[in-house]
CSV table of C-alpha atoms and ligand atoms in Angstrom, one decimal:
chain,number,residue,atom,x,y,z
O,926,MET,CA,114.6,58.9,5.8
O,927,LYS,CA,113.5,61.7,8.0
O,928,PRO,CA,110.7,61.0,10.5
O,929,GLU,CA,107.5,62.5,9.3
O,930,ILE,CA,105.5,64.9,11.5
O,931,LEU,CA,101.9,66.0,11.0
O,932,MET,CA,101.9,69.7,12.1
O,933,LEU,CA,98.7,71.3,13.3
O,934,ARG,CA,100.6,74.6,13.8
O,935,GLY,CA,104.0,76.0,13.1
O,936,LEU,CA,106.9,76.9,15.4
O,937,LEU,CA,109.2,80.0,15.5
O,938,PRO,CA,111.8,80.4,12.7
O,939,ARG,CA,114.7,79.2,14.9
O,940,GLN,CA,113.0,75.9,15.7
O,941,THR,CA,111.4,75.6,12.3
O,942,ALA,CA,115.0,75.5,10.9
O,943,GLN,CA,115.9,72.7,13.4
O,944,LEU,CA,112.8,70.8,12.4
O,945,ASP,CA,113.5,71.1,8.7
O,946,GLU,CA,117.0,69.8,9.2
O,947,ARG,CA,115.9,66.6,11.0
O,948,TYR,CA,112.2,66.0,10.1
O,949,ALA,CA,109.7,66.1,7.3
O,950,GLY,CA,107.0,68.3,8.6
O,951,HIS,CA,103.5,68.5,7.0
O,952,ARG,CA,101.6,71.6,7.8
O,953,LEU,CA,98.0,70.5,8.0
O,954,ASP,CA,96.9,73.9,9.1
O,955,LEU,CA,98.3,75.5,5.9
O,956,ALA,CA,97.1,72.7,3.5
O,957,GLU,CA,94.8,73.9,0.8
O,958,ASP,CA,93.2,70.4,0.7
O,959,ARG,CA,93.6,68.9,4.2
O,960,GLU,CA,91.9,65.7,3.2
O,961,ALA,CA,94.4,65.2,0.3
O,962,MET,CA,97.3,65.9,2.6
O,963,LEU,CA,96.1,63.4,5.2
O,964,ARG,CA,95.5,60.7,2.5
O,965,GLU,CA,99.0,61.2,1.3
O,966,VAL,CA,101.0,61.3,4.6
O,967,ALA,CA,98.8,59.4,7.1
O,968,GLY,CA,100.5,56.0,6.6
O,969,ARG,CA,104.0,57.5,7.2
O,970,VAL,CA,103.5,60.0,10.0
O,971,THR,CA,104.9,59.0,13.4
O,972,SER,CA,104.3,62.3,15.4
O,973,ILE,CA,101.8,65.1,15.6
O,974,LEU,CA,102.9,68.6,16.6
O,975,THR,CA,100.0,70.5,18.1
O,976,SER,CA,99.0,73.1,20.8
O,977,GLY,CA,97.0,72.2,23.9
O,978,GLU,CA,94.0,74.1,22.7
O,979,LEU,CA,93.9,72.7,19.2
O,980,THR,CA,91.8,69.7,18.5
O,981,CYS,CA,93.8,66.4,18.3
O,982,ASP,CA,91.0,63.9,18.6
O,983,ALA,CA,90.5,60.2,18.0
O,984,ALA,CA,89.1,60.8,14.5
O,985,LEU,CA,92.4,62.3,13.4
O,986,MET,CA,94.7,59.9,15.3
O,987,ASP,CA,92.7,56.9,14.1
O,988,ARG,CA,93.9,57.7,10.6
O,989,LEU,CA,97.6,57.6,11.6
O,990,PRO,CA,98.5,53.9,12.2
O,991,LYS,CA,102.2,54.6,13.0
O,992,LEU,CA,101.6,57.4,15.4
O,993,GLU,CA,104.0,57.3,18.4
O,994,LEU,CA,104.0,60.8,19.9
O,995,VAL,CA,101.8,63.9,20.3
O,996,ALA,CA,104.1,66.8,21.0
O,997,CYS,CA,102.2,69.8,22.4
O,998,PHE,CA,103.3,73.4,22.3
O,999,GLY,CA,101.9,74.6,25.7
O,1000,VAL,CA,101.4,73.1,29.2
O,1001,GLY,CA,97.7,72.5,28.7
O,1002,VAL,CA,96.8,69.4,26.7
O,1003,ASP,CA,93.1,69.7,26.8
O,1004,GLY,CA,92.7,69.5,23.0
O,1005,VAL,CA,94.3,66.1,23.0
O,1006,ASP,CA,92.2,63.0,23.5
O,1007,LEU,CA,94.3,61.7,26.3
O,1008,ASP,CA,92.2,58.5,27.0
O,1009,TYR,CA,92.7,57.6,23.3
O,1010,CYS,CA,96.5,58.2,23.5
O,1011,LYS,CA,96.8,56.1,26.7
O,1012,ALA,CA,94.7,53.2,25.3
O,1013,ARG,CA,96.9,53.2,22.1
O,1014,GLY,CA,100.2,53.7,23.9
O,1015,ILE,CA,100.8,57.0,22.2
O,1016,ALA,CA,103.2,59.2,24.2
O,1017,VAL,CA,102.3,62.9,24.8
O,1018,SER,CA,104.7,65.7,25.7
O,1019,ASN,CA,103.9,69.3,26.8
O,1020,THR,CA,106.0,72.4,27.8
O,1021,PRO,CA,105.5,73.0,31.5
O,1022,ASP,CA,107.6,75.3,33.8
O,1023,VAL,CA,109.2,77.4,31.0
O,1024,LEU,CA,106.0,79.5,30.8
O,1025,THR,CA,105.0,79.6,34.5
O,1026,ASP,CA,106.5,83.1,35.3
O,1027,ASP,CA,105.0,84.7,32.2
O,1028,VAL,CA,101.5,83.4,32.9
O,1029,ALA,CA,101.7,84.3,36.5
O,1030,ASP,CA,102.9,87.8,35.5
O,1031,LEU,CA,99.9,88.2,33.2
O,1032,ALA,CA,97.6,87.0,36.0
O,1033,MET,CA,98.9,89.7,38.3
O,1034,GLY,CA,98.7,92.2,35.5
O,1035,LEU,CA,95.1,91.4,35.0
O,1036,THR,CA,94.5,91.5,38.7
O,1037,ILE,CA,96.0,95.0,39.1
O,1038,ALA,CA,94.5,96.3,35.8
O,1039,THR,CA,91.0,95.1,36.8
O,1040,MET,CA,91.1,96.1,40.5
O,1041,ARG,CA,92.8,99.4,39.9
O,1042,ARG,CA,90.9,100.0,36.6
O,1043,ILE,CA,94.1,100.8,34.7
O,1044,VAL,CA,92.6,100.1,31.2
O,1045,ALA,CA,89.5,102.2,32.0
O,1046,ALA,CA,91.8,104.9,33.3
O,1047,ASP,CA,93.8,104.9,30.1
O,1048,ARG,CA,90.6,105.2,28.0
O,1049,PHE,CA,89.5,108.0,30.3
O,1050,VAL,CA,92.6,110.1,29.8
O,1051,ARG,CA,92.7,109.5,26.0
O,1052,ALA,CA,89.0,110.5,25.7
O,1053,GLY,CA,89.8,113.8,27.4
O,1054,ALA,CA,87.5,113.0,30.2
O,1055,TRP,CA,90.0,114.1,32.9
O,1056,GLN,CA,89.2,117.7,32.1
O,1057,ASN,CA,85.8,117.1,33.6
O,1058,GLY,CA,87.0,115.6,36.9
O,1059,PRO,CA,88.7,112.6,38.4
O,1060,LEU,CA,88.1,108.9,37.6
O,1061,PRO,CA,85.9,107.1,40.2
O,1062,LEU,CA,87.9,105.4,42.9
O,1063,SER,CA,89.1,101.8,42.4
O,1064,THR,CA,89.9,98.9,44.8
O,1065,ARG,CA,93.1,98.3,46.9
O,1066,LEU,CA,94.9,94.9,46.5
O,1067,ALA,CA,96.7,94.9,49.9
O,1068,GLY,CA,94.7,93.3,52.6
O,1069,LYS,CA,92.4,91.5,50.2
O,1070,THR,CA,92.1,87.7,49.8
O,1071,MET,CA,92.8,85.9,46.5
O,1072,GLY,CA,91.3,82.4,46.1
O,1073,ILE,CA,93.2,80.3,43.6
O,1074,LEU,CA,91.4,77.5,41.8
O,1075,GLY,CA,94.2,75.1,40.9
O,1076,LEU,CA,97.3,75.5,43.0
O,1077,GLY,CA,99.8,74.0,40.5
O,1078,ARG,CA,103.0,75.5,39.1
O,1079,ILE,CA,101.2,78.6,37.7
O,1080,GLY,CA,98.9,78.9,40.7
O,1081,LYS,CA,101.8,78.9,43.2
O,1082,ALA,CA,103.7,81.5,41.1
O,1083,ILE,CA,100.6,83.7,41.2
O,1084,ALA,CA,100.3,83.2,44.9
O,1085,ARG,CA,103.9,84.3,45.5
O,1086,ARG,CA,103.3,87.4,43.4
O,1087,ALA,CA,100.0,88.2,45.1
O,1088,GLU,CA,101.6,87.9,48.5
O,1089,ALA,CA,104.2,90.5,47.5
O,1090,HIS,CA,101.2,92.8,46.8
O,1091,GLY,CA,100.0,92.3,50.3
O,1092,MET,CA,97.2,89.9,49.5
O,1093,SER,CA,96.3,86.8,51.5
O,1094,ILE,CA,96.1,83.4,49.7
O,1095,VAL,CA,93.6,80.6,50.0
O,1096,TRP,CA,93.0,77.9,47.4
O,1097,HIS,CA,90.9,75.1,46.1
O,1098,GLY,CA,92.1,71.9,44.4
O,1099,ARG,CA,91.1,68.3,44.4
O,1100,SER,CA,93.9,67.1,46.6
O,1101,ALA,CA,95.6,68.5,49.7
O,1102,GLN,CA,99.3,69.5,49.4
O,1103,SER,CA,101.4,68.8,52.5
O,1104,ASP,CA,104.1,71.4,51.6
O,1105,VAL,CA,101.6,74.3,51.3
O,1106,ALA,CA,100.8,76.5,54.3
O,1107,TRP,CA,97.9,78.4,52.6
O,1108,HIS,CA,94.4,77.4,53.7
O,1109,ARG,CA,92.7,75.0,51.4
O,1110,TYR,CA,88.9,75.1,50.8
O,1111,PRO,CA,87.7,71.6,49.9
O,1112,ASP,CA,84.6,73.3,48.5
O,1113,LEU,CA,84.9,75.7,45.6
O,1114,GLU,CA,81.6,77.5,46.2
O,1115,GLU,CA,82.5,78.1,49.8
O,1116,MET,CA,85.8,79.6,48.8
O,1117,ALA,CA,84.2,81.8,46.1
O,1118,GLY,CA,82.0,83.3,48.7
O,1119,ALA,CA,84.9,84.1,51.0
O,1120,VAL,CA,87.4,85.8,48.7
O,1121,ASP,CA,87.8,89.2,47.1
O,1122,LEU,CA,89.2,87.8,43.9
O,1123,LEU,CA,88.8,84.3,42.4
O,1124,MET,CA,91.8,83.4,40.3
O,1125,VAL,CA,91.2,80.5,37.9
O,1126,ALA,CA,94.5,78.6,37.2
O,1127,CYS,CA,93.5,74.9,36.9
O,1128,PRO,CA,93.7,73.0,33.6
O,1129,GLY,CA,91.0,72.9,30.9
O,1130,GLY,CA,89.5,69.7,29.5
O,1131,PRO,CA,86.5,67.5,30.4
O,1132,ALA,CA,87.3,67.3,34.1
O,1133,THR,CA,87.0,71.0,34.7
O,1134,ARG,CA,84.4,72.0,32.1
O,1135,GLY,CA,82.0,74.5,33.7
O,1136,LEU,CA,83.6,74.1,37.2
O,1137,VAL,CA,83.0,77.8,37.8
O,1138,ASN,CA,79.3,77.5,37.3
O,1139,ARG,CA,76.3,79.6,38.1
O,1140,ALA,CA,76.3,78.6,41.8
O,1141,VAL,CA,80.0,79.4,42.2
O,1142,LEU,CA,79.5,82.8,40.5
O,1143,GLY,CA,76.4,83.4,42.6
O,1144,ALA,CA,78.3,82.8,45.8
O,1145,MET,CA,80.8,85.6,45.0
O,1146,LYS,CA,80.4,88.9,46.8
O,1147,PRO,CA,79.2,91.8,44.7
O,1148,LYS,CA,82.6,93.6,45.4
O,1149,SER,CA,84.7,90.6,44.3
O,1150,PHE,CA,86.6,90.1,41.1
O,1151,LEU,CA,87.3,87.2,38.8
O,1152,VAL,CA,90.5,86.5,36.8
O,1153,ASN,CA,90.9,83.7,34.3
O,1154,ILE,CA,94.2,82.7,32.8
O,1155,SER,CA,93.3,79.0,32.6
O,1156,ARG,CA,90.9,78.0,29.8
O,1157,GLY,CA,87.6,79.6,28.8
O,1158,SER,CA,85.9,76.2,29.2
O,1159,VAL,CA,86.4,76.2,33.0
O,1160,ILE,CA,83.8,79.0,33.5
O,1161,ASP,CA,80.2,78.9,32.5
O,1162,GLU,CA,80.7,81.9,30.2
O,1163,PRO,CA,77.1,83.0,29.7
O,1164,ALA,CA,76.5,82.9,33.4
O,1165,MET,CA,79.7,85.0,33.9
O,1166,VAL,CA,78.6,87.5,31.3
O,1167,GLU,CA,75.3,87.8,33.1
O,1168,ALA,CA,76.9,88.3,36.5
O,1169,LEU,CA,79.2,91.0,35.1
O,1170,VAL,CA,76.4,92.8,33.1
O,1171,GLU,CA,74.1,92.8,36.1
O,1172,GLY,CA,76.9,94.0,38.4
O,1173,ARG,CA,76.6,90.9,40.7
O,1174,ILE,CA,80.5,90.8,40.6
O,1175,ALA,CA,82.7,93.8,40.5
O,1176,GLY,CA,84.8,93.0,37.4
O,1177,ALA,CA,86.9,90.5,35.5
O,1178,GLY,CA,90.3,90.1,33.9
O,1179,LEU,CA,90.0,87.5,31.2
O,1180,ASP,CA,92.8,86.1,29.0
O,1181,VAL,CA,90.9,83.0,27.8
O,1182,PHE,CA,87.4,82.4,26.4
O,1183,ALA,CA,85.1,79.5,25.5
O,1184,ASP,CA,85.2,80.0,21.8
O,1185,GLU,CA,88.4,81.9,20.9
O,1186,PRO,CA,88.9,84.2,19.1
O,1187,ASN,CA,85.2,85.0,19.6
O,1188,VAL,CA,84.5,87.1,22.8
O,1189,PRO,CA,80.9,87.5,24.0
O,1190,ALA,CA,79.9,90.9,22.7
O,1191,PRO,CA,78.5,92.3,26.0
O,1192,LEU,CA,82.0,92.2,27.5
O,1193,ASN,CA,83.2,94.8,25.0
O,1194,ASP,CA,80.8,97.4,26.5
O,1195,LEU,CA,81.8,96.8,30.2
O,1196,GLU,CA,84.3,99.2,31.8
O,1197,THR,CA,84.8,96.7,34.6
O,1198,VAL,CA,86.3,94.1,32.4
O,1199,VAL,CA,89.9,93.8,31.0
O,1200,LEU,CA,90.3,91.5,28.0
O,1201,THR,CA,93.5,90.0,26.6
O,1202,PRO,CA,93.7,87.6,23.6
O,1203,HIS,CA,95.2,84.5,25.2
O,1204,ILE,CA,98.7,85.9,25.7
O,1205,GLY,CA,99.6,84.3,29.0
O,1206,SER,CA,102.9,82.8,27.6
O,1207,ALA,CA,103.2,85.2,24.7
O,1208,THR,CA,106.7,86.8,25.2
O,1209,GLU,CA,109.5,86.2,22.8
O,1210,GLU,CA,111.7,84.5,25.4
O,1211,THR,CA,109.0,82.1,26.6
O,1212,ARG,CA,107.7,81.2,23.2
O,1213,ASP,CA,111.3,80.5,22.1
O,1214,ALA,CA,111.8,78.2,25.2
O,1215,MET,CA,108.4,76.5,24.6
O,1216,ALA,CA,109.2,75.8,20.9
O,1217,GLN,CA,112.7,74.5,21.8
O,1218,LEU,CA,111.2,72.1,24.3
O,1219,VAL,CA,108.8,70.8,21.6
O,1220,VAL,CA,111.8,70.1,19.4
O,1221,ASP,CA,113.9,68.7,22.2
O,1222,ASN,CA,111.1,66.3,23.1
O,1223,LEU,CA,110.9,65.2,19.4
O,1224,ASP,CA,114.6,64.8,19.3
O,1225,ALA,CA,114.6,62.7,22.5
O,1226,HIS,CA,111.9,60.5,21.2
O,1227,TYR,CA,113.5,59.7,17.9
O,1228,ALA,CA,116.9,59.2,19.6
O,1229,GLY,CA,115.3,56.6,21.8
O,1230,ARG,CA,115.8,58.7,25.0
O,1231,PRO,CA,113.1,59.5,27.6
O,1232,LEU,CA,111.0,62.5,26.8
O,1233,LEU,CA,112.1,65.6,28.7
O,1234,THR,CA,108.6,66.6,29.7
O,1235,PRO,CA,106.2,63.7,29.2
O,1236,TRP,CA,102.6,64.0,30.0
O,1237,ARG,CA,101.9,61.6,33.0
O,1238,PHE,CA,98.7,59.9,32.3
O,1239,ALA,CA,96.3,59.4,35.3
W,1890,LIG,P1,99.7,72.2,36.9
W,1890,LIG,O1,101.0,72.4,37.6
W,1890,LIG,O2,99.4,70.8,36.4
W,1890,LIG,O3,98.6,72.7,37.9
W,1890,LIG,C1,97.2,72.5,37.7
W,1890,LIG,C2,96.6,72.5,39.1
W,1890,LIG,O4,95.2,72.4,38.9
W,1890,LIG,C3,97.0,71.4,40.0
W,1890,LIG,O5,97.4,71.9,41.3
W,1890,LIG,C4,95.7,70.5,40.1
W,1890,LIG,O6,95.7,69.9,41.4
W,1890,LIG,C5,94.6,71.5,39.9
W,1890,LIG,N1,93.4,70.9,39.3
W,1890,LIG,C6,93.3,70.0,38.3
W,1890,LIG,N2,92.1,69.6,38.2
W,1890,LIG,C7,91.3,70.3,39.1
W,1890,LIG,C8,90.0,70.4,39.4
W,1890,LIG,N3,89.1,69.6,38.8
W,1890,LIG,N4,89.6,71.2,40.4
W,1890,LIG,C9,90.5,71.9,41.1
W,1890,LIG,N5,91.8,71.9,40.8
W,1890,LIG,C10,92.2,71.1,39.8
W,1890,LIG,O7,99.5,73.1,35.6
W,1890,LIG,P2,100.1,74.5,35.4
W,1890,LIG,O8,101.4,74.4,34.7
W,1890,LIG,O9,100.0,75.3,36.6
W,1890,LIG,O10,99.1,75.1,34.3
W,1890,LIG,C11,97.7,75.2,34.6
W,1890,LIG,C12,96.9,75.6,33.4
W,1890,LIG,O11,97.1,76.9,33.0
W,1890,LIG,C13,97.2,74.8,32.1
W,1890,LIG,O12,96.6,73.5,32.1
W,1890,LIG,C14,96.6,75.7,31.0
W,1890,LIG,O13,95.2,75.4,30.8
W,1890,LIG,C15,96.7,77.1,31.7
W,1890,LIG,N6,97.6,77.9,30.9
W,1890,LIG,C16,97.1,79.1,30.3
W,1890,LIG,C17,98.0,79.9,29.6
W,1890,LIG,C18,97.6,81.2,29.0
W,1890,LIG,O14,98.1,81.6,28.0
W,1890,LIG,N7,96.5,81.8,29.5
W,1890,LIG,C19,99.4,79.5,29.5
W,1890,LIG,C20,99.8,78.4,30.1
W,1890,LIG,C21,98.9,77.6,30.8
W,1890,LIG,P3,94.9,68.6,41.7
W,1890,LIG,O15,95.1,67.7,40.6
W,1890,LIG,O16,95.4,68.1,43.0
W,1890,LIG,O17,93.4,69.0,41.8
């Protein structure tokens, strides 16, 4: 009998073939009648396959008495009720490291695109506006300070790239890191007021909800920029939109939003903002590596081996 997996999303064709060989997957996201599918399979399912930002809550997991593992596609696990999993002894796996370079590249892409106004410049050329004179001047990266909120795997990869562009690095996180030379601000608001660009790279979830609040945004200098490759939930989105519309900050590069795929309408009209549709890890190579890690974790679990990349509960 193949182990049965409740799938809240699919994988790529290569890994779908591997899954089909070894498991019975039930695609809840594609079910015409989700309730009927749940009723039918709930008693047999031993794993859930999900993404960090999809909802995998207690109400769903309560219905699966044999659940042993929640395998997440993605490093963030903010959609999973971790307290519930911990209390019930359900293991959780994610896909760290394999996506770090891509997300850091996108963070720098958004940084350069926003500060150097690359997307606005592209629109300017296409609209034929160059005939009427040059684009207004933009902002230099070299010599500026980037403040990173969340100096983890991705935060450090961003820092290394930003240094190569001549930027200085400071950071804010809950705990000090002895192997890091960059200055740490214990207070986020203080750091926001001191930097030229605030880079949001911490995890989402309840602990960081609204961390970049009205006060943090208010502390930022009018000439400073904001980039978010973390989760939309980390920023008070209405306050951020207000600050951008009123020109109280210079611009923003945003890959993630509070209610994806919905983006606050006022952002569409702002030349100072660069918007991408949550594509931090969205390259063929990285998505393949992430999907493979999901399958490898499932395989390890069902072979009785330790998970390759287990989520370490606090
Ligand atoms: P990580 O290695 O676990 O790093 C997270 C960092 O955030 C840690 O240094 C942690 O340090 C810090 N942090 C956690 N809670 C914090 C808080 N309340 N205040 C300040 N800092 C806090 O994770 P990662 O691999 O770098 O990934 C980071 C996040 O990037 C993911 O969780 C995910 O949400 C996001 N992501 C986005 C995309 C995308 O497509 N845009 C793709 C991949 C990942 P302390 O615990 O010491 O505070």
